[in-house]
Tab-separated table of C-alpha atoms in Angstrom:
chain	number	residue	atom	x	y	z
A	1	MET	CA	-122.108	-33.827	-69.197
A	2	THR	CA	-119.643	-31.325	-68.612
A	3	ARG	CA	-116.121	-31.723	-68.882
A	4	LYS	CA	-113.596	-30.422	-66.447
A	5	PRO	CA	-110.986	-28.304	-67.625
A	6	LYS	CA	-107.639	-30.157	-68.381
A	7	VAL	CA	-104.571	-29.109	-66.327
A	8	LYS	CA	-101.294	-28.373	-67.229
A	9	LYS	CA	-98.676	-29.276	-65.108
A	10	ILE	CA	-95.515	-27.071	-65.634
A	11	VAL	CA	-92.337	-27.408	-63.430
A	12	ILE	CA	-88.914	-25.498	-63.781
A	13	ASP	CA	-86.127	-27.325	-62.101
A	14	PRO	CA	-83.603	-25.447	-61.252
A	15	VAL	CA	-85.274	-21.720	-61.480
A	16	THR	CA	-82.267	-19.946	-63.101
A	17	ARG	CA	-81.074	-16.386	-62.745
A	18	ILE	CA	-81.554	-16.802	-58.571
A	19	GLU	CA	-79.481	-17.464	-55.819
A	20	GLY	CA	-79.850	-20.716	-54.714
A	21	HIS	CA	-81.655	-23.875	-56.058
A	22	LEU	CA	-85.152	-23.922	-56.554
A	23	LYS	CA	-87.418	-26.487	-57.762
A	24	VAL	CA	-90.989	-24.764	-59.246
A	25	GLU	CA	-94.102	-26.727	-60.092
A	26	VAL	CA	-97.389	-24.937	-61.397
A	27	GLU	CA	-100.463	-26.354	-62.458
A	28	VAL	CA	-102.226	-24.744	-65.395
A	29	SER	CA	-106.189	-24.592	-65.991
A	30	LYS	CA	-107.882	-21.869	-68.631
A	31	GLY	CA	-104.345	-20.021	-69.249
A	32	LYS	CA	-103.916	-19.256	-65.661
A	33	VAL	CA	-102.276	-20.287	-62.764
A	34	ILE	CA	-104.074	-22.479	-60.310
A	35	ASN	CA	-101.582	-24.257	-57.883
A	36	ALA	CA	-98.630	-24.237	-56.809
A	37	HIS	CA	-94.966	-25.442	-55.112
A	38	CYS	CA	-91.756	-23.939	-54.085
A	39	SER	CA	-89.159	-26.909	-53.420
A	40	ASP	CA	-85.788	-25.245	-52.017
A	41	MET	CA	-83.497	-28.843	-53.219
A	42	LEU	CA	-79.919	-28.346	-51.183
A	43	PHE	CA	-80.051	-29.079	-47.585
A	44	ARG	CA	-77.291	-26.556	-46.036
A	45	GLY	CA	-77.105	-27.472	-41.920
A	46	PHE	CA	-75.733	-24.158	-41.291
A	47	GLU	CA	-77.366	-24.785	-37.716
A	48	LEU	CA	-75.447	-27.819	-37.307
A	49	ILE	CA	-72.221	-27.023	-38.536
A	50	LEU	CA	-72.304	-24.066	-36.190
A	51	GLU	CA	-72.784	-26.515	-32.910
A	52	GLY	CA	-69.943	-26.853	-30.928
A	53	ARG	CA	-67.338	-24.077	-31.734
A	54	ASP	CA	-66.446	-20.225	-30.378
A	55	PRO	CA	-69.096	-18.189	-30.706
A	56	ARG	CA	-67.518	-15.352	-32.020
A	57	ASP	CA	-66.833	-17.583	-35.591
A	58	ALA	CA	-70.423	-17.156	-36.177
A	59	SER	CA	-70.375	-14.000	-38.134
A	60	GLN	CA	-67.993	-15.435	-40.458
A	61	ILE	CA	-69.353	-18.762	-41.106
A	62	THR	CA	-72.994	-17.170	-41.416
A	63	GLN	CA	-71.474	-14.918	-44.327
A	64	ARG	CA	-71.614	-18.424	-46.462
A	65	ILE	CA	-74.905	-18.737	-46.168
A	66	CYS	CA	-75.955	-16.552	-48.876
A	67	GLY	CA	-73.771	-15.780	-52.127
A	68	VAL	CA	-75.525	-12.554	-52.491
A	69	CYS	CA	-75.955	-10.996	-48.672
A	70	PRO	CA	-73.037	-12.296	-46.592
A	71	THR	CA	-73.344	-8.749	-45.172
A	72	SER	CA	-76.617	-9.475	-44.350
A	73	HIS	CA	-75.988	-12.416	-42.432
A	74	GLY	CA	-72.678	-11.274	-41.142
A	75	THR	CA	-74.478	-8.234	-39.288
A	76	ALA	CA	-77.454	-10.825	-37.949
A	77	SER	CA	-74.676	-12.486	-36.647
A	78	VAL	CA	-72.665	-9.896	-34.649
A	79	LEU	CA	-76.465	-8.729	-33.816
A	80	CYS	CA	-76.867	-11.334	-32.410
A	81	LEU	CA	-73.669	-11.506	-30.593
A	82	ASP	CA	-73.551	-8.394	-29.134
A	83	ASN	CA	-77.013	-9.444	-27.502
A	84	ALA	CA	-75.192	-12.561	-25.817
A	85	PHE	CA	-72.124	-10.664	-24.595
A	86	SER	CA	-74.801	-7.424	-23.968
A	87	VAL	CA	-72.514	-5.384	-25.417
A	88	LYS	CA	-73.461	-2.340	-27.236
A	89	PRO	CA	-71.357	-0.446	-30.185
A	90	THR	CA	-69.628	2.820	-30.182
A	91	SER	CA	-71.390	5.312	-32.240
A	92	ASN	CA	-68.710	4.950	-35.002
A	93	GLY	CA	-68.905	1.013	-34.578
A	94	ARG	CA	-72.891	1.731	-35.487
A	95	ILE	CA	-72.273	4.759	-38.364
A	96	LEU	CA	-69.967	2.185	-40.112
A	97	ARG	CA	-71.566	-0.888	-39.471
A	98	ASN	CA	-74.992	1.270	-41.533
A	99	LEU	CA	-72.262	1.987	-43.885
A	100	ILE	CA	-71.095	-1.845	-44.551
A	101	LEU	CA	-74.731	-3.239	-44.886
A	102	GLY	CA	-75.821	-0.195	-47.068
A	103	ALA	CA	-72.749	-0.466	-49.325
A	104	ASP	CA	-73.765	-4.177	-50.145
A	105	HIS	CA	-77.954	-3.161	-50.015
A	106	VAL	CA	-77.105	-0.706	-53.070
A	107	TRP	CA	-74.994	-2.727	-55.598
A	108	ASP	CA	-77.325	-5.500	-54.400
A	109	HIS	CA	-80.883	-4.120	-55.953
A	110	ILE	CA	-78.563	-3.378	-58.912
A	111	LEU	CA	-77.504	-6.785	-59.416
A	112	HIS	CA	-81.267	-7.942	-58.965
A	113	PHE	CA	-82.734	-5.699	-61.836
A	114	TYR	CA	-80.120	-5.597	-64.135
A	115	HIS	CA	-78.884	-9.387	-63.806
A	116	LEU	CA	-81.728	-11.592	-62.318
A	117	VAL	CA	-84.820	-9.752	-63.758
A	118	ALA	CA	-84.301	-7.287	-66.461
A	119	LEU	CA	-83.940	-10.231	-69.091
A	120	ASP	CA	-87.408	-11.147	-68.886
A	121	TYR	CA	-88.492	-7.574	-69.782
A	122	VAL	CA	-85.403	-6.386	-71.988
A	123	LYS	CA	-84.218	-8.144	-75.008
A	124	GLY	CA	-80.518	-8.582	-75.663
A	125	PRO	CA	-78.013	-9.603	-78.704
A	126	ASP	CA	-78.697	-13.539	-79.648
A	127	ALA	CA	-75.917	-14.530	-77.595
A	128	PRO	CA	-74.851	-15.187	-73.965
A	129	PRO	CA	-75.273	-13.780	-71.412
A	130	PHE	CA	-78.787	-12.774	-72.695
A	131	THR	CA	-79.480	-16.514	-74.065
A	132	PRO	CA	-80.915	-19.089	-73.031
A	133	ARG	CA	-84.188	-16.831	-72.749
A	134	TYR	CA	-87.902	-17.590	-73.175
A	135	ASP	CA	-88.968	-16.250	-76.320
A	136	GLY	CA	-92.381	-15.019	-78.362
A	137	PRO	CA	-94.360	-12.146	-79.814
A	138	LYS	CA	-95.528	-10.941	-76.564
A	139	ILE	CA	-92.737	-11.527	-74.534
A	140	TYR	CA	-91.027	-8.398	-75.428
A	141	LYS	CA	-92.714	-5.395	-75.290
A	142	LEU	CA	-89.903	-2.192	-74.985
A	143	PRO	CA	-89.335	0.148	-77.941
A	144	PRO	CA	-86.116	-0.346	-79.573
A	145	GLU	CA	-84.554	2.831	-78.543
A	146	ILE	CA	-85.499	1.717	-73.923
A	147	ASN	CA	-84.217	-1.807	-75.220
A	148	GLU	CA	-81.239	-0.341	-76.066
A	149	PHE	CA	-80.868	1.747	-72.858
A	150	GLY	CA	-81.877	-1.309	-71.039
A	151	VAL	CA	-78.551	-3.234	-72.656
A	152	LYS	CA	-76.827	-0.681	-71.789
A	153	GLY	CA	-77.892	-0.652	-68.273
A	154	TYR	CA	-76.591	-4.395	-67.855
A	155	LEU	CA	-73.204	-3.836	-68.534
A	156	GLU	CA	-72.702	-0.584	-66.933
A	157	ALA	CA	-74.189	-2.443	-63.913
A	158	LEU	CA	-71.245	-4.586	-63.969
A	159	ASN	CA	-69.513	-1.394	-63.221
A	160	ILE	CA	-71.130	-0.244	-60.318
A	161	ARG	CA	-71.582	-4.017	-59.058
A	162	ARG	CA	-68.108	-3.651	-58.505
A	163	ILE	CA	-68.108	-0.130	-57.315
A	164	GLY	CA	-70.468	-1.363	-54.445
A	165	HIS	CA	-68.132	-3.859	-53.830
A	166	GLU	CA	-64.850	-1.530	-53.478
A	167	MET	CA	-67.051	0.525	-50.806
A	168	THR	CA	-67.648	-2.472	-48.863
A	169	ALA	CA	-63.936	-3.439	-48.594
A	170	ILE	CA	-62.811	0.034	-48.324
A	171	LEU	CA	-65.058	0.122	-44.629
A	172	GLY	CA	-64.935	-3.721	-44.427
A	173	GLY	CA	-61.705	-5.405	-44.353
A	174	ARG	CA	-63.040	-6.857	-47.711
A	175	ALA	CA	-65.924	-7.956	-49.899
A	176	PRO	CA	-67.614	-9.801	-50.396
A	177	HIS	CA	-66.856	-11.895	-47.313
A	178	VAL	CA	-66.398	-9.202	-44.652
A	179	HIS	CA	-63.953	-9.850	-42.095
A	180	GLY	CA	-64.494	-6.374	-40.241
A	181	LEU	CA	-67.806	-7.459	-38.649
A	182	VAL	CA	-67.529	-8.468	-35.204
A	183	VAL	CA	-69.215	-8.440	-31.691
A	184	GLY	CA	-68.928	-4.973	-30.122
A	185	GLY	CA	-68.697	-3.081	-33.351
A	186	VAL	CA	-66.439	-3.067	-36.620
A	187	THR	CA	-62.874	-3.470	-37.182
A	188	GLU	CA	-61.510	-1.287	-39.834
A	189	ALA	CA	-60.253	2.370	-38.790
A	190	PRO	CA	-61.958	4.985	-41.228
A	191	THR	CA	-58.752	7.138	-42.384
A	192	VAL	CA	-59.849	11.002	-44.680
A	193	ASP	CA	-58.722	8.819	-47.368
A	194	GLY	CA	-60.857	5.987	-46.968
A	195	ILE	CA	-63.978	7.656	-46.091
A	196	ALA	CA	-63.449	9.907	-49.581
A	197	GLY	CA	-62.723	6.780	-51.252
A	198	TYR	CA	-66.022	5.550	-50.343
A	199	LEU	CA	-67.985	9.074	-51.167
A	200	TRP	CA	-66.729	8.759	-54.187
A	201	ARG	CA	-68.181	5.559	-55.583
A	202	LEU	CA	-71.153	6.655	-54.321
A	203	ASN	CA	-71.389	9.293	-55.853
A	204	LYS	CA	-70.924	7.078	-59.060
A	205	VAL	CA	-74.063	4.775	-57.620
A	206	GLU	CA	-76.070	7.704	-56.432
A	207	GLU	CA	-75.566	8.731	-60.926
A	208	PHE	CA	-76.387	5.287	-61.703
A	209	TYR	CA	-79.568	5.203	-59.819
A	210	ASN	CA	-81.470	8.803	-61.427
A	211	LYS	CA	-79.628	8.490	-64.800
A	212	THR	CA	-79.900	4.486	-65.689
A	213	TYR	CA	-82.065	2.190	-62.825
A	214	LEU	CA	-84.532	4.121	-61.989
A	215	PRO	CA	-85.411	5.447	-65.518
A	216	THR	CA	-85.466	2.042	-66.649
A	217	ILE	CA	-87.568	0.779	-63.594
A	218	TYR	CA	-90.260	2.693	-64.802
A	219	ALA	CA	-90.347	2.827	-68.364
A	220	VAL	CA	-90.391	-0.970	-67.620
A	221	ALA	CA	-93.910	-0.355	-65.675
A	222	LYS	CA	-95.282	2.391	-68.804
A	223	TYR	CA	-94.621	-0.835	-71.380
A	224	TYR	CA	-95.923	-3.636	-68.524
A	225	PRO	CA	-99.074	-1.850	-67.066
A	226	GLU	CA	-100.616	-5.381	-66.680
A	227	LEU	CA	-97.693	-6.497	-64.400
A	228	PHE	CA	-99.173	-4.944	-61.668
A	229	LYS	CA	-101.866	-6.743	-61.588
A	230	VAL	CA	-100.099	-10.165	-61.162
A	231	GLY	CA	-98.331	-11.602	-58.171
A	232	VAL	CA	-100.601	-10.193	-55.800
A	233	GLY	CA	-99.498	-12.606	-52.818
A	234	CYS	CA	-100.129	-12.714	-49.271
A	235	LYS	CA	-100.548	-8.607	-48.389
A	236	ASN	CA	-99.318	-9.769	-44.741
A	237	PHE	CA	-95.754	-8.166	-44.688
A	238	LEU	CA	-92.944	-8.161	-41.950
A	239	SER	CA	-89.707	-5.820	-41.535
A	240	TYR	CA	-87.551	-6.528	-38.615
A	241	GLY	CA	-86.322	-2.946	-39.017
A	242	VAL	CA	-82.674	-1.610	-40.514
A	243	TYR	CA	-80.121	1.023	-40.099
A	244	PRO	CA	-80.260	2.347	-36.638
A	245	LEU	CA	-80.111	5.925	-36.037
A	246	ASN	CA	-79.209	6.645	-32.862
A	247	ASP	CA	-77.084	4.757	-29.867
A	248	GLN	CA	-80.159	3.127	-28.492
A	249	TYR	CA	-81.719	1.643	-31.633
A	250	ASN	CA	-85.100	2.621	-30.747
A	251	LYS	CA	-85.291	4.702	-34.489
A	252	PHE	CA	-84.111	3.200	-37.753
A	253	LEU	CA	-84.248	4.361	-41.037
A	254	PHE	CA	-86.869	1.658	-42.244
A	255	LYS	CA	-89.215	0.829	-39.079
A	256	PRO	CA	-89.642	-2.201	-37.523
A	257	GLY	CA	-93.103	-3.481	-37.627
A	258	VAL	CA	-96.303	-5.868	-38.955
A	259	TYR	CA	-98.625	-5.370	-41.670
A	260	THR	CA	-101.326	-8.104	-41.400
A	261	ASN	CA	-104.646	-8.098	-42.668
A	262	GLY	CA	-104.612	-4.434	-43.564
A	263	LYS	CA	-104.017	-2.957	-40.453
A	264	ASP	CA	-100.109	-1.497	-39.564
A	265	ARG	CA	-98.892	-3.433	-35.636
A	266	PRO	CA	-96.204	-3.516	-34.116
A	267	LEU	CA	-93.364	-5.691	-33.923
A	268	ASP	CA	-92.976	-9.038	-31.630
A	269	LEU	CA	-90.134	-11.986	-32.629
A	270	ASN	CA	-92.170	-14.444	-29.608
A	271	LYS	CA	-95.041	-14.162	-32.259
A	272	ILE	CA	-92.587	-15.902	-34.979
A	273	THR	CA	-93.189	-19.969	-35.391
A	274	GLU	CA	-91.274	-22.327	-37.905
A	275	SER	CA	-93.508	-25.267	-39.291
A	276	VAL	CA	-92.075	-28.274	-40.922
A	277	LYS	CA	-95.309	-30.663	-42.312
A	278	TYR	CA	-94.677	-30.020	-45.326
A	279	SER	CA	-90.647	-29.716	-44.603
A	280	TRP	CA	-87.520	-32.775	-44.976
A	281	TYR	CA	-87.369	-31.969	-41.001
A	282	ASP	CA	-88.764	-34.132	-38.019
A	283	ASP	CA	-91.973	-33.498	-37.308
A	284	LYS	CA	-91.477	-32.691	-33.401
A	285	THR	CA	-89.465	-30.233	-34.748
A	286	THR	CA	-92.786	-27.771	-35.760
A	287	GLY	CA	-94.252	-24.412	-34.622
A	288	LEU	CA	-91.017	-23.647	-32.468
A	289	ASN	CA	-90.053	-19.927	-32.131
A	290	PRO	CA	-86.965	-20.070	-33.475
A	291	LYS	CA	-84.778	-18.861	-29.863
A	292	GLU	CA	-85.963	-22.762	-29.324
A	293	GLY	CA	-85.866	-23.848	-33.054
A	294	LYS	CA	-84.057	-27.313	-33.835
A	295	THR	CA	-82.347	-28.345	-37.369
A	296	VAL	CA	-83.327	-32.111	-37.295
A	297	PRO	CA	-83.191	-33.333	-40.678
A	298	LYS	CA	-85.512	-36.438	-42.374
A	299	ILE	CA	-85.484	-37.030	-46.118
A	300	ASP	CA	-87.784	-40.034	-46.505
A	301	LYS	CA	-90.777	-38.121	-44.741
A	302	LYS	CA	-93.612	-38.817	-47.752
A	303	THR	CA	-94.986	-35.296	-47.366
A	304	ALA	CA	-92.609	-32.888	-47.243
A	305	TYR	CA	-91.275	-30.957	-50.659
A	306	SER	CA	-88.481	-28.635	-49.461
A	307	PHE	CA	-85.782	-28.445	-47.280
A	308	ALA	CA	-87.277	-24.760	-46.628
A	309	LYS	CA	-88.978	-24.771	-43.261
A	310	ALA	CA	-92.403	-21.720	-43.625
A	311	PRO	CA	-91.565	-19.373	-41.328
A	312	ARG	CA	-95.500	-17.513	-39.987
A	313	TYR	CA	-95.958	-15.041	-37.627
A	314	ASP	CA	-98.891	-15.082	-35.586
A	315	GLY	CA	-99.830	-17.792	-37.492
A	316	LEU	CA	-99.858	-16.166	-40.921
A	317	PRO	CA	-97.666	-16.188	-44.227
A	318	HIS	CA	-96.141	-12.559	-44.031
A	319	GLU	CA	-93.714	-11.672	-47.367
A	320	VAL	CA	-90.222	-9.813	-46.852
A	321	GLY	CA	-88.047	-7.962	-48.214
A	322	PRO	CA	-88.242	-4.337	-50.240
A	323	LEU	CA	-91.866	-4.196	-51.239
A	324	ALA	CA	-92.291	-5.502	-47.135
A	325	ARG	CA	-90.145	-2.254	-46.210
A	326	MET	CA	-91.440	0.443	-48.327
A	327	TRP	CA	-95.218	-0.317	-47.030
A	328	ILE	CA	-94.197	-0.432	-43.258
A	329	GLU	CA	-92.396	2.542	-42.959
A	330	ASN	CA	-94.070	4.563	-46.459
A	331	PRO	CA	-91.693	6.691	-47.310
A	332	VAL	CA	-90.925	9.354	-49.411
A	333	ILE	CA	-89.818	8.310	-52.749
A	334	SER	CA	-88.274	9.489	-55.966
A	335	LYS	CA	-89.037	12.409	-58.287
A	336	HIS	CA	-88.923	9.331	-60.688
A	337	ALA	CA	-92.221	9.075	-59.647
A	338	ASN	CA	-94.029	12.190	-60.125
A	339	LYS	CA	-94.591	12.027	-63.897
A	340	PHE	CA	-95.419	8.127	-63.832
A	341	LEU	CA	-98.270	8.447	-60.939
A	342	GLY	CA	-99.138	11.704	-62.559
A	343	MET	CA	-98.875	14.150	-59.337
A	344	PRO	CA	-96.756	17.259	-59.559
A	345	GLU	CA	-93.315	17.482	-59.545
A	346	ASP	CA	-92.895	19.682	-56.312
A	347	LYS	CA	-95.589	16.790	-54.346
A	348	ASP	CA	-94.132	14.305	-52.145
A	349	VAL	CA	-94.997	10.986	-53.346
A	350	HIS	CA	-95.184	8.459	-50.507
A	351	PHE	CA	-94.932	4.577	-51.242
A	352	ARG	CA	-98.413	3.999	-50.437
A	353	ASP	CA	-99.505	6.465	-52.858
A	354	LEU	CA	-99.318	3.249	-55.501
A	355	GLY	CA	-102.065	1.872	-53.527
A	356	GLU	CA	-103.280	-1.568	-55.008
A	357	LYS	CA	-100.101	-1.255	-57.850
A	358	ALA	CA	-98.041	-2.311	-54.923
A	359	PHE	CA	-99.057	-5.639	-54.361
A	360	SER	CA	-97.493	-6.851	-57.719
A	361	VAL	CA	-94.662	-8.084	-59.780
A	362	LEU	CA	-93.762	-4.562	-60.797
A	363	GLY	CA	-94.995	-3.387	-57.338
A	364	ARG	CA	-91.890	-5.234	-56.220
A	365	ILE	CA	-89.621	-4.217	-58.501
A	366	VAL	CA	-90.471	-0.761	-58.336
A	367	ALA	CA	-90.028	-0.924	-54.215
A	368	ARG	CA	-86.372	-2.284	-54.458
A	369	ALA	CA	-85.098	0.245	-56.334
A	370	GLU	CA	-86.664	3.395	-54.517
A	371	GLU	CA	-85.408	1.847	-51.590
A	372	GLY	CA	-82.081	1.653	-52.962
A	373	TRP	CA	-82.321	5.217	-53.691
A	374	ILE	CA	-83.266	6.382	-50.065
A	375	GLU	CA	-80.249	3.985	-48.800
A	376	VAL	CA	-78.724	6.022	-51.150
A	377	GLN	CA	-79.118	9.706	-50.079
A	378	ALA	CA	-78.969	8.374	-46.271
A	379	MET	CA	-75.495	7.166	-46.880
A	380	LYS	CA	-74.536	10.528	-48.331
A	381	ASN	CA	-75.454	12.104	-44.415
A	382	TRP	CA	-73.907	9.087	-42.412
A	383	ILE	CA	-70.624	9.196	-44.195
A	384	MET	CA	-69.870	12.604	-42.662
A	385	GLU	CA	-71.442	11.643	-39.046
A	386	ILE	CA	-67.757	9.455	-38.928
A	387	LYS	CA	-65.346	10.582	-35.796
A	388	LEU	CA	-61.739	9.566	-36.875
A	389	ASP	CA	-60.694	9.947	-33.154
A	390	GLN	CA	-63.362	8.078	-31.305
A	391	PRO	CA	-63.702	3.718	-31.351
A	392	VAL	CA	-65.348	1.510	-33.820
A	393	TYR	CA	-65.527	-1.036	-31.183
A	394	VAL	CA	-66.216	-2.101	-27.878
A	395	LYS	CA	-63.924	-5.051	-26.663
A	396	ALA	CA	-66.278	-7.989	-25.181
A	397	GLU	CA	-65.305	-10.869	-22.973
A	398	VAL	CA	-67.293	-14.535	-24.224
A	399	PRO	CA	-69.698	-14.854	-21.537
A	400	ASN	CA	-69.756	-18.787	-20.176
A	401	GLU	CA	-73.188	-18.988	-20.775
A	402	ALA	CA	-76.043	-16.978	-23.143
A	403	ILE	CA	-78.940	-16.090	-24.763
A	404	GLY	CA	-78.920	-14.029	-27.751
A	405	TYR	CA	-80.477	-12.895	-30.993
A	406	GLY	CA	-80.288	-10.210	-33.883
A	407	VAL	CA	-82.345	-9.089	-36.892
A	408	THR	CA	-81.434	-7.608	-39.524
A	409	GLU	CA	-82.784	-7.338	-43.406
A	410	ALA	CA	-81.108	-8.502	-46.404
A	411	PRO	CA	-81.703	-6.621	-49.589
A	412	ARG	CA	-83.977	-9.700	-50.132
A	413	GLY	CA	-86.046	-9.881	-47.027
A	414	SER	CA	-86.173	-10.396	-43.026
A	415	VAL	CA	-82.631	-12.425	-41.752
A	416	GLY	CA	-82.584	-13.205	-38.182
A	417	HIS	CA	-80.519	-14.912	-35.707
A	418	TRP	CA	-80.670	-16.634	-32.507
A	419	MET	CA	-78.267	-18.594	-30.636
A	420	LYS	CA	-77.301	-20.118	-26.911
A	421	ILE	CA	-74.575	-20.075	-25.726
A	422	LYS	CA	-72.806	-22.995	-23.144
A	423	GLY	CA	-69.280	-23.483	-21.761
A	424	LYS	CA	-68.165	-20.552	-23.676
A	425	ARG	CA	-69.368	-22.467	-27.260
A	426	ILE	CA	-72.371	-22.534	-29.507
A	427	ALA	CA	-74.418	-24.801	-27.954
A	428	GLN	CA	-78.160	-23.950	-30.204
A	429	TYR	CA	-77.390	-21.905	-33.821
A	430	GLN	CA	-81.206	-21.333	-35.319
A	431	VAL	CA	-81.407	-19.425	-38.774
A	432	ILE	CA	-84.144	-18.220	-40.485
A	433	ALA	CA	-83.001	-16.530	-43.636
A	434	PRO	CA	-85.028	-13.482	-46.024
A	435	THR	CA	-86.033	-16.399	-48.133
A	436	SER	CA	-87.062	-19.033	-46.131
A	437	TRP	CA	-90.076	-16.754	-45.443
A	438	ASN	CA	-91.146	-15.773	-49.039
A	439	VAL	CA	-89.603	-19.164	-50.870
A	440	SER	CA	-91.726	-21.552	-47.392
A	441	PRO	CA	-93.926	-24.412	-48.705
A	442	ARG	CA	-97.120	-24.677	-47.342
A	443	ASP	CA	-97.500	-25.209	-43.477
A	444	ASP	CA	-99.012	-27.096	-40.961
A	445	ALA	CA	-102.714	-25.713	-41.683
A	446	GLY	CA	-101.474	-26.631	-45.269
A	447	ALA	CA	-101.605	-22.177	-46.340
A	448	PRO	CA	-99.205	-21.866	-48.786
A	449	GLY	CA	-95.531	-19.418	-48.329
A	450	PRO	CA	-95.819	-16.141	-49.966
A	451	ILE	CA	-94.780	-16.859	-53.349
A	452	GLU	CA	-96.699	-19.699	-54.132
A	453	GLN	CA	-99.454	-17.655	-53.135
A	454	ALA	CA	-98.275	-14.765	-55.312
A	455	LEU	CA	-98.286	-17.451	-58.959
A	456	ILE	CA	-102.153	-18.289	-58.337
A	457	GLY	CA	-103.728	-16.030	-61.032
A	458	THR	CA	-100.458	-15.576	-63.031
A	459	PRO	CA	-101.210	-15.812	-66.504
A	460	VAL	CA	-99.776	-17.720	-68.315
A	461	GLU	CA	-100.420	-17.480	-72.515
A	462	ASP	CA	-98.375	-20.300	-73.766
A	463	VAL	CA	-97.450	-23.531	-71.350
A	464	LYS	CA	-93.958	-23.471	-73.906
A	465	ASN	CA	-92.973	-20.308	-72.316
A	466	PRO	CA	-94.585	-19.629	-69.020
A	467	VAL	CA	-92.416	-16.653	-68.593
A	468	ASN	CA	-95.337	-14.855	-66.007
A	469	VAL	CA	-94.162	-17.633	-64.194
A	470	LEU	CA	-90.414	-16.563	-63.373
A	471	ARG	CA	-91.135	-12.999	-63.230
A	472	VAL	CA	-93.629	-13.520	-60.603
A	473	ILE	CA	-90.886	-16.312	-58.366
A	474	ARG	CA	-87.551	-13.314	-59.468
A	475	SER	CA	-89.666	-10.102	-58.747
A	476	PHE	CA	-89.416	-11.746	-54.707
A	477	ASP	CA	-85.466	-12.508	-55.278
A	478	PRO	CA	-85.276	-16.134	-53.689
């Protein structure tokens, strides 16, 4: 008689060093994860809070959705307002929005690695904030000098994050919640002193990327090569596109698109739906496109295990975030990648040259650092395109009735806002936050969400120290 292999359940609640309230349950058999469930344990209800308000309130209220990417929600909201109010920002407005959002991205990437992820690879002193932690003989592999470099980077990154916030405040009015994002553009008129101050800080950020962040990323990649095979996920990607490069909004630094079942395809927002079979919402709201979506909580639902809905594109789960954007755009990346990939210094390396390595824990971390480096280079050009004597916004009147949408990219993934206006008030508002895509529960067809899929097969040598489970989760930055 053959015995069934033992199955051990691990419950991590809450998952720490992330933004939000996440519970993860995995089942482990023969040293690997065989099943996983991700549960968003907090109902937010922003869609209901917004109903009946002045539409212009949305760009401020929705910034409170996320503690680390308020600027991204603010950007999606003002794009939604632009669309509903039928206005197009001036060139200055478009450029300044890019610079405000870019500042948020470049420091957020640094936050993600150093203060949320690095301590799974870099062993700090036996004191806060470096403890408590999972520990064991095989968890930390960096040589002492590289480990020390990582610890110093952790501390230096705190200052670089402050500089990033200052950049946001110079052009956006304040940080982290930006007052200067409004329908039709921005409110903060640029000055020579402001531009000089922003550029000086941007140069400091660039120096950190080149001398500290990217070298540390590739050092970690060298000593943890097995993690290029862990956390593969669904290998379907989606990006709304971000940083419009012209006033027609048809060219972007990172283009919109999807990559589904191994093929590149154009993005069609009408193919987005949200399943709620396993979410604490009324089943009558399942399968709707967000422009018709509804938020109707049902906390006594027996089949549910998450307050996150399950966004799907063309019926399939899709990963969003830096890996998705970099795979879809396939840009030239920094020269730090050349040595890592064993390519000549004078050769342009594109992101897809990473091949299958990209679909992994470390692939996501590399994608995020390289994306930030690209954003810094672009921002150095955009700051010089500002025209001091030109307007920064277009005046817009609240329509009596309108429908609008706004989509962009937060550091951790695609963010979309949809709105209906009636009687000059918000009649309906729907948000699909970036983490909703990645941390989603199973959909109506029973398909697991991207993080749930990525956890399957994750090696767990010691159930008391399931560090690889957390490495997979944190690589998505939920």
